[in-house]
Tab-separated table of C-alpha atoms in Angstrom:
chain	number	residue	atom	x	y	z
I	193	MET	CA	125.548	122.974	109.411
I	194	TYR	CA	123.516	122.512	106.228
I	195	THR	CA	125.836	122.016	103.265
I	196	LEU	CA	125.572	120.670	99.739
I	197	LYS	CA	128.407	118.285	100.541
I	198	HIS	CA	126.322	116.759	103.357
I	199	LEU	CA	123.437	116.107	100.978
I	200	GLU	CA	125.730	114.779	98.264
I	201	MET	CA	127.191	112.258	100.705
I	202	LYS	CA	123.668	111.051	101.520
I	203	SER	CA	123.003	110.680	97.793
I	204	ILE	CA	126.181	108.673	97.318
I	205	LYS	CA	125.266	106.350	100.196
I	206	LEU	CA	121.845	105.674	98.716
I	207	LEU	CA	123.259	105.036	95.244
I	208	LEU	CA	125.725	102.561	96.700
I	209	LEU	CA	122.858	100.906	98.571
I	210	GLY	CA	120.951	100.489	95.311
I	211	LEU	CA	123.986	98.900	93.652
I	212	ILE	CA	124.416	96.518	96.579
I	213	LEU	CA	120.749	95.494	96.579
I	214	VAL	CA	120.697	94.896	92.836
I	215	GLY	CA	124.117	93.307	92.779
I	216	CYS	CA	123.200	90.834	95.492
I	217	ALA	CA	119.650	90.017	94.527
I	218	SER	CA	118.905	90.798	90.866
I	219	PRO	CA	117.272	87.831	89.115
I	220	GLN	CA	119.015	88.781	85.875
I	221	GLN	CA	122.460	87.885	87.182
I	222	LYS	CA	124.060	84.858	85.555
I	223	THR	CA	125.608	83.935	88.902
I	224	ASP	CA	122.215	83.550	90.575
I	225	THR	CA	122.163	79.937	91.736
I	226	ARG	CA	119.085	80.105	93.937
I	227	PRO	CA	116.528	77.320	93.421
I	228	SER	CA	113.528	78.223	91.298
I	229	LEU	CA	110.067	76.848	92.054
I	230	SER	CA	106.831	77.203	90.101
I	231	VAL	CA	103.604	78.046	91.854
I	232	LEU	CA	101.905	75.631	89.431
I	233	ASP	CA	103.643	72.703	91.115
I	234	PHE	CA	101.781	73.507	94.330
I	235	GLY	CA	98.313	73.407	92.793
I	236	ALA	CA	97.782	76.994	91.665
I	237	VAL	CA	95.429	77.181	88.679
I	238	PRO	CA	95.833	80.430	86.683
I	239	ASP	CA	92.388	80.449	85.117
I	240	GLY	CA	91.136	83.679	86.699
I	241	VAL	CA	88.445	81.751	88.612
I	242	THR	CA	90.098	79.296	90.992
I	243	ASP	CA	91.070	80.558	94.448
I	244	CYS	CA	94.844	80.045	94.528
I	245	THR	CA	95.449	81.445	98.034
I	246	ASP	CA	96.334	78.187	99.773
I	247	ALA	CA	98.527	77.017	96.911
I	248	ILE	CA	100.427	80.314	96.839
I	249	ASN	CA	100.988	80.398	100.604
I	250	SER	CA	102.143	76.767	100.581
I	251	SER	CA	104.579	77.475	97.758
I	252	ILE	CA	105.949	80.539	99.583
I	253	ASP	CA	106.583	78.396	102.678
I	254	SER	CA	108.491	75.836	100.612
I	255	CYS	CA	110.440	78.517	98.772
I	256	SER	CA	111.420	80.211	102.030
I	257	ALA	CA	112.826	76.941	103.338
I	258	VAL	CA	115.360	76.821	100.499
I	259	GLY	CA	115.742	80.565	99.886
I	260	GLY	CA	114.661	80.719	96.273
I	261	VAL	CA	112.584	82.241	93.511
I	262	LEU	CA	108.879	81.474	93.214
I	263	VAL	CA	107.781	81.836	89.599
I	264	PHE	CA	104.266	82.744	88.446
I	265	PRO	CA	103.941	81.794	84.763
I	266	GLU	CA	101.477	83.555	82.463
I	267	GLY	CA	97.867	83.431	83.652
I	268	THR	CA	95.560	84.998	86.222
I	269	TYR	CA	95.930	83.828	89.832
I	270	ARG	CA	93.010	84.775	92.064
I	271	CYS	CA	93.810	85.107	95.762
I	272	ARG	CA	92.791	86.511	99.096
I	273	THR	CA	95.685	87.380	101.438
I	274	VAL	CA	99.102	85.870	100.794
I	275	TYR	CA	102.022	86.106	103.227
I	276	LEU	CA	105.603	86.781	102.211
I	277	LYS	CA	108.405	84.967	104.037
I	278	ASP	CA	112.154	85.490	104.423
I	279	ASN	CA	114.469	84.952	101.455
I	280	VAL	CA	111.698	84.573	98.879
I	281	GLU	CA	111.417	86.369	95.563
I	282	LEU	CA	108.014	86.277	93.901
I	283	ARG	CA	108.657	86.593	90.170
I	284	LEU	CA	105.633	87.437	88.046
I	285	GLU	CA	106.453	86.562	84.468
I	286	LYS	CA	105.095	88.555	81.550
I	287	GLY	CA	101.350	87.960	81.306
I	288	ALA	CA	101.052	86.777	84.908
I	289	VAL	CA	98.382	88.557	86.959
I	290	LEU	CA	98.010	88.185	90.718
I	291	GLN	CA	94.429	89.309	91.211
I	292	GLY	CA	92.393	89.899	94.349
I	293	VAL	CA	88.832	88.887	95.122
I	294	GLU	CA	85.844	91.231	95.229
I	295	ASP	CA	84.720	90.616	98.830
I	296	ALA	CA	86.650	92.784	101.323
I	297	ALA	CA	85.589	90.508	104.182
I	298	LEU	CA	87.732	87.681	102.774
I	299	TYR	CA	91.030	89.505	103.296
I	300	ASP	CA	93.176	89.170	106.424
I	301	HIS	CA	94.520	92.192	108.232
I	302	PHE	CA	98.085	93.002	109.147
I	303	VAL	CA	98.923	92.386	112.838
I	304	PRO	CA	101.742	94.614	114.193
I	305	ARG	CA	104.653	92.842	115.869
I	306	SER	CA	105.515	95.983	117.840
I	307	ASP	CA	104.014	99.370	118.683
I	308	LEU	CA	103.648	101.349	115.436
I	309	SER	CA	101.341	104.025	116.851
I	310	ARG	CA	104.001	106.670	116.177
I	311	TYR	CA	102.963	106.484	112.533
I	312	ASP	CA	99.202	106.847	113.028
I	313	SER	CA	97.527	109.834	111.421
I	314	GLY	CA	94.187	111.472	110.757
I	315	GLN	CA	92.740	110.664	114.184
I	316	GLY	CA	89.140	111.752	114.513
I	317	SER	CA	88.648	112.222	110.779
I	318	ALA	CA	87.364	110.129	107.869
I	319	ASN	CA	91.030	109.484	107.034
I	320	SER	CA	92.027	107.940	110.364
I	321	ASN	CA	94.972	105.640	109.653
I	322	CYS	CA	96.063	103.334	112.461
I	323	ALA	CA	98.363	100.323	112.157
I	324	SER	CA	96.275	98.434	114.721
I	325	ASP	CA	92.989	99.104	112.905
I	326	THR	CA	91.857	95.677	111.692
I	327	VAL	CA	89.721	97.164	108.910
I	328	TRP	CA	92.199	99.714	107.583
I	329	MET	CA	95.066	97.194	107.648
I	330	LYS	CA	93.450	94.565	105.436
I	331	ALA	CA	95.771	93.685	102.577
I	332	MET	CA	96.208	91.416	99.597
I	333	ILE	CA	99.929	90.782	100.235
I	334	ILE	CA	101.490	91.021	103.701
I	335	GLY	CA	105.166	90.835	104.650
I	336	ASN	CA	105.600	91.264	108.393
I	337	GLY	CA	109.168	91.406	109.686
I	338	VAL	CA	110.521	89.757	106.527
I	339	ARG	CA	114.142	89.769	105.443
I	340	ASN	CA	115.508	89.759	101.884
I	341	THR	CA	112.122	89.451	100.232
I	342	ALA	CA	111.229	90.666	96.755
I	343	ILE	CA	108.430	90.940	94.220
I	344	THR	CA	109.795	91.247	90.684
I	345	GLY	CA	109.040	90.592	87.038
I	346	GLU	CA	106.940	91.918	84.174
I	347	GLY	CA	103.578	90.812	85.559
I	348	THR	CA	100.732	92.658	87.244
I	349	ILE	CA	99.135	92.811	90.680
I	350	ASP	CA	95.465	93.790	90.413
I	351	GLY	CA	93.633	95.069	93.508
I	352	LEU	CA	90.271	95.292	91.681
I	353	HIS	CA	89.281	98.560	93.428
I	354	VAL	CA	87.507	96.475	96.055
I	355	PHE	CA	84.843	98.567	97.775
I	356	ASN	CA	84.429	98.377	101.563
I	357	PRO	CA	81.686	100.502	103.192
I	358	GLU	CA	83.395	99.946	106.558
I	359	GLY	CA	86.750	101.199	105.293
I	360	GLU	CA	88.392	104.605	105.202
I	361	GLU	CA	86.044	107.296	103.878
I	362	GLY	CA	83.302	104.662	103.826
I	363	MET	CA	84.656	103.167	100.612
I	364	ARG	CA	88.294	102.067	100.680
I	365	GLY	CA	89.132	98.386	100.621
I	366	PRO	CA	92.347	96.433	101.283
I	367	HIS	CA	95.803	97.774	100.532
I	368	THR	CA	97.536	95.841	97.775
I	369	ILE	CA	100.890	95.316	99.545
I	370	VAL	CA	101.765	95.903	103.216
I	371	ILE	CA	105.400	95.422	104.268
I	372	ALA	CA	106.409	96.237	107.863
I	373	GLU	CA	109.589	96.130	109.941
I	374	ALA	CA	111.367	94.554	106.990
I	375	THR	CA	114.982	94.634	105.836
I	376	GLY	CA	116.198	94.314	102.267
I	377	PHE	CA	112.803	94.424	100.530
I	378	ARG	CA	112.689	94.899	96.734
I	379	LEU	CA	109.797	95.761	94.441
I	380	GLU	CA	111.031	95.743	90.887
I	381	GLY	CA	109.517	95.808	87.426
I	382	VAL	CA	105.940	94.872	88.279
I	383	THR	CA	102.758	96.814	87.571
I	384	ILE	CA	100.247	97.456	90.370
I	385	THR	CA	96.811	98.507	89.249
I	386	ARG	CA	93.416	99.324	90.794
I	387	ALA	CA	94.626	99.333	94.407
I	388	ALA	CA	91.607	99.332	96.710
I	389	ASN	CA	93.512	101.674	99.029
I	390	TYR	CA	97.309	102.169	98.886
I	391	ALA	CA	99.215	100.232	96.233
I	392	PHE	CA	102.139	99.882	98.662
I	393	LEU	CA	102.117	100.652	102.385
I	394	GLY	CA	105.346	100.294	104.329
I	395	TYR	CA	106.152	100.643	108.020
I	396	ALA	CA	109.646	100.865	109.522
I	397	LEU	CA	111.537	99.687	106.439
I	398	ASP	CA	115.303	99.339	106.305
I	399	SER	CA	117.223	99.173	103.015
I	400	ALA	CA	114.383	98.957	100.495
I	401	LEU	CA	114.501	99.398	96.733
I	402	PHE	CA	111.661	100.274	94.343
I	403	ARG	CA	112.860	100.138	90.754
I	404	GLY	CA	110.951	100.247	87.474
I	405	VAL	CA	107.590	99.895	89.227
I	406	HIS	CA	104.465	101.032	87.363
I	407	ILE	CA	101.412	101.982	89.434
I	408	THR	CA	98.094	102.960	87.881
I	409	GLU	CA	94.797	104.095	89.480
I	410	GLY	CA	94.023	103.401	93.146
I	411	TRP	CA	94.760	105.834	95.958
I	412	ASP	CA	98.358	106.476	97.148
I	413	GLY	CA	101.079	104.767	95.150
I	414	ILE	CA	104.111	104.233	97.421
I	415	HIS	CA	103.285	105.269	100.992
I	416	ILE	CA	105.998	104.654	103.597
I	417	ARG	CA	105.823	105.498	107.295
I	418	GLY	CA	109.224	105.015	108.857
I	419	ALA	CA	112.204	104.212	106.623
I	420	LYS	CA	115.982	104.122	106.544
I	421	HIS	CA	117.992	103.913	103.331
I	422	VAL	CA	115.251	103.676	100.713
I	423	GLU	CA	115.565	104.301	96.989
I	424	ILE	CA	112.747	104.877	94.497
I	425	ASP	CA	114.290	104.661	91.039
I	426	SER	CA	112.847	104.880	87.516
I	427	CYS	CA	109.239	104.322	88.546
I	428	THR	CA	106.131	105.419	86.646
I	429	LEU	CA	103.339	106.465	88.986
I	430	GLU	CA	99.863	107.362	87.684
I	431	THR	CA	97.676	107.378	90.756
I	432	GLY	CA	94.252	108.538	91.872
I	433	ASP	CA	95.738	110.162	94.984
I	434	ASP	CA	99.269	111.074	96.158
I	435	CYS	CA	101.942	109.228	94.185
I	436	ILE	CA	104.501	109.034	97.015
I	437	ALA	CA	103.679	109.853	100.636
I	438	GLY	CA	104.506	109.203	104.282
I	439	GLY	CA	107.321	110.349	106.500
I	440	TYR	CA	109.798	109.651	109.258
I	441	TRP	CA	112.282	108.914	106.484
I	442	GLU	CA	116.043	108.794	106.904
I	443	ASP	CA	118.149	108.793	103.740
I	444	MET	CA	115.389	108.658	101.123
I	445	LEU	CA	116.327	109.026	97.457
I	446	ILE	CA	113.618	109.487	94.812
I	447	HIS	CA	114.942	109.885	91.290
I	448	SER	CA	114.499	109.348	87.561
I	449	SER	CA	110.746	108.806	87.876
I	450	ASP	CA	107.627	109.950	86.035
I	451	ILE	CA	104.967	111.210	88.441
I	452	ASN	CA	101.376	111.862	87.366
I	453	SER	CA	98.683	112.409	89.974
I	454	SER	CA	95.134	113.617	90.399
I	455	CYS	CA	96.295	114.927	93.788
I	456	ASN	CA	99.934	115.551	94.832
I	457	GLY	CA	103.147	114.147	93.456
I	458	ILE	CA	105.078	113.708	96.723
I	459	ARG	CA	103.444	114.439	100.078
I	460	LEU	CA	105.553	114.339	103.222
I	461	ILE	CA	103.132	114.253	106.181
I	462	MET	CA	105.735	113.509	108.865
I	463	PRO	CA	109.275	114.743	109.595
I	464	ALA	CA	112.341	113.312	107.866
I	465	ASP	CA	116.113	113.677	107.742
I	466	GLY	CA	117.901	113.358	104.426
I	467	VAL	CA	115.452	113.451	101.515
I	468	GLU	CA	116.701	113.927	97.970
I	469	VAL	CA	114.379	114.209	94.967
I	470	ARG	CA	116.082	114.628	91.610
I	471	ASP	CA	115.652	114.067	87.878
I	472	CYS	CA	111.899	113.487	88.070
I	473	HIS	CA	109.049	114.747	85.883
I	474	PHE	CA	105.819	115.765	87.618
I	475	HIS	CA	102.813	116.435	85.428
I	476	GLY	CA	99.052	116.743	85.267
I	477	PRO	CA	96.262	116.416	84.542
I	478	GLY	CA	95.802	113.120	86.289
I	479	ASN	CA	95.589	110.219	83.862
I	480	TYR	CA	93.134	108.672	86.327
I	481	PRO	CA	90.516	110.486	88.413
I	482	HIS	CA	90.958	111.300	92.080
I	483	ARG	CA	89.518	108.212	93.763
I	484	THR	CA	87.714	110.033	96.562
I	485	SER	CA	86.199	112.950	94.685
I	486	GLY	CA	85.883	111.419	91.241
I	487	GLU	CA	86.551	113.821	88.410
I	488	ALA	CA	86.839	116.905	90.645
I	489	ARG	CA	90.638	116.972	90.630
I	490	ARG	CA	91.316	115.368	87.274
I	491	ASN	CA	91.629	118.727	85.505
I	492	ASN	CA	94.984	119.427	87.152
I	493	MET	CA	97.548	118.174	89.606
I	494	LEU	CA	97.692	120.018	92.936
I	495	PHE	CA	101.283	120.336	94.163
I	496	GLY	CA	104.344	118.689	92.733
I	497	ILE	CA	105.837	118.319	96.212
I	498	ILE	CA	104.132	119.191	99.485
I	499	LEU	CA	106.135	119.280	102.733
I	500	GLN	CA	103.493	119.025	105.432
I	501	PRO	CA	104.769	117.339	108.618
I	502	GLY	CA	101.954	117.353	111.138
I	503	GLY	CA	99.330	117.994	108.478
I	504	TRP	CA	97.512	114.735	109.245
I	505	GLY	CA	97.971	114.470	112.997
I	506	SER	CA	100.674	114.565	115.637
I	507	ALA	CA	104.127	114.176	114.086
I	508	PRO	CA	106.846	115.704	116.280
I	509	GLY	CA	110.407	115.923	115.033
I	510	ASP	CA	112.741	117.695	112.611
I	511	LEU	CA	112.431	118.019	108.867
I	512	ASP	CA	116.052	118.434	107.883
I	513	ASN	CA	118.340	118.148	104.862
I	514	VAL	CA	115.744	118.201	102.091
I	515	TRP	CA	117.238	118.645	98.625
I	516	LEU	CA	114.920	119.059	95.635
I	517	HIS	CA	116.795	119.520	92.377
I	518	ASP	CA	116.792	119.064	88.616
I	519	LEU	CA	113.033	118.548	88.348
I	520	THR	CA	110.510	119.407	85.658
I	521	MET	CA	106.835	120.047	86.378
I	522	ASP	CA	103.888	120.791	84.106
I	523	SER	CA	100.151	121.529	84.453
I	524	LEU	CA	99.770	121.749	88.216
I	525	SER	CA	98.551	124.314	90.737
I	526	SER	CA	101.993	125.053	92.178
I	527	PRO	CA	105.376	123.288	92.234
I	528	LEU	CA	106.026	123.315	95.972
I	529	SER	CA	103.994	123.771	99.151
I	530	VAL	CA	105.449	124.068	102.651
I	531	SER	CA	103.436	123.828	105.861
I	532	ILE	CA	104.988	122.711	109.147
I	533	SER	CA	102.981	122.188	112.326
I	534	GLU	CA	104.050	123.564	115.691
I	535	GLU	CA	105.215	120.118	116.827
I	536	ALA	CA	107.604	119.773	113.917
I	537	HIS	CA	110.641	121.883	113.095
I	538	GLY	CA	112.011	122.607	109.645
I	539	ARG	CA	115.745	123.104	109.458
I	540	ASN	CA	117.309	123.044	105.985
I	541	LEU	CA	115.654	123.058	102.559
I	542	LYS	CA	117.519	123.413	99.279
I	543	VAL	CA	115.599	123.937	96.011
I	544	GLU	CA	117.686	123.934	92.856
I	545	ASN	CA	117.018	123.844	89.101
I	546	ILE	CA	113.265	123.308	88.946
I	547	THR	CA	111.336	124.238	85.812
I	548	ALA	CA	107.540	124.475	86.155
I	549	THR	CA	105.347	125.225	83.132
I	550	HIS	CA	101.597	125.718	82.712
I	551	VAL	CA	101.155	126.468	86.400
I	552	LEU	CA	97.372	126.687	86.649
I	553	GLY	CA	96.864	128.280	90.050
I	554	THR	CA	97.213	131.893	91.119
I	555	MET	CA	99.721	130.906	93.785
I	556	SER	CA	103.449	131.581	93.813
I	557	PRO	CA	105.878	128.793	92.833
I	558	ILE	CA	106.571	128.064	96.498
I	559	VAL	CA	103.519	128.295	98.723
I	560	CYS	CA	104.359	128.792	102.417
I	561	TRP	CA	101.310	128.510	104.634
I	562	ASN	CA	102.999	129.510	107.886
I	563	ASP	CA	106.149	131.449	107.007
I	564	SER	CA	107.741	128.180	105.849
I	565	GLY	CA	108.815	126.968	109.294
I	566	PHE	CA	112.369	126.341	108.030
I	567	ASP	CA	115.474	127.809	109.638
I	568	HIS	CA	117.213	127.979	106.287
I	569	ILE	CA	115.881	127.853	102.704
I	570	GLU	CA	118.103	128.177	99.649
I	571	VAL	CA	116.427	128.541	96.256
I	572	THR	CA	118.318	128.769	92.965
I	573	GLY	CA	117.296	128.139	89.374
I	574	LEU	CA	113.537	128.058	89.907
I	575	ASN	CA	111.814	128.782	86.586
I	576	TYR	CA	108.075	129.280	86.738
I	577	SER	CA	105.499	130.139	84.066
I	578	LYS	CA	101.738	130.001	83.701
């Protein structure tokens, strides 16, 4: 039975998870006694010219052996693909920039440890996304099966908008960060800019925290396919495509974030169970142009939230216990869109206290493309004005 109490309990669990993750791993804690290593001691030269890939990977190996913090002091560190390892926190200090290289051919691709085909989408189209595709899965940072790994600090990761004519849509280059089948991952404080495809792509994550992350330009911001117990907290997302996307989520909390897109704010393309979005501000026009179409979608944001399981390929399953509440939206086509494929099944959706202003489209505040597909929808406190 769909009840507010059920959703509130999920919210409480996720908030407790966030406290546990921060309490156990935050670098600001005075009780943190983990060893701290500097990437400079392993030969990295932050001059914006030298290839630091080997030095960074060597320093990560050494840091993993002792379970510590790897510090990147101020400077620009050029690299191809670097590999995260267990029990390592990469800390980018203020003024530190981890920057990619311009040649897409120099990046490695992610290699799945298990069958991730459940999460493939867009088959037969220009947006075919397959975890075993060696071109689509190129990445600047890869964490495969890692445990208790983090990227934190006040620094920046720059994907350079690397162009790849062999990539998705004949243009997209490597993802900035790919993390798969990982437990206890944290991304906190850093800025990710100019992602050549997704800024962050996750597969089958368990207990992940995204806090205070700032993403600018690129395509999708945080895109997760398969997740349990994930929190996105106090992030600022200004992307050239969907800010947050993916699906097959279980206990996902998105809150206290500023979401600006030249496409959609949150796009759920696969089923999920237990999704709460609260205390967020969605607004257009996009601060950066839509990466695929250029300026065509910069004049407004499309949907604040679009629930579309099955919209990009086969995605069987239930979309259940979705709670969208205490949100503000401005200058977009419509606050909410719902479209569920025949393979998927919508069960319970609760929409509460959403204020949308300067709605630019002629559509209603909730656009249902196929009679919603939900067994039960409850809407209260939806304020809508053009």
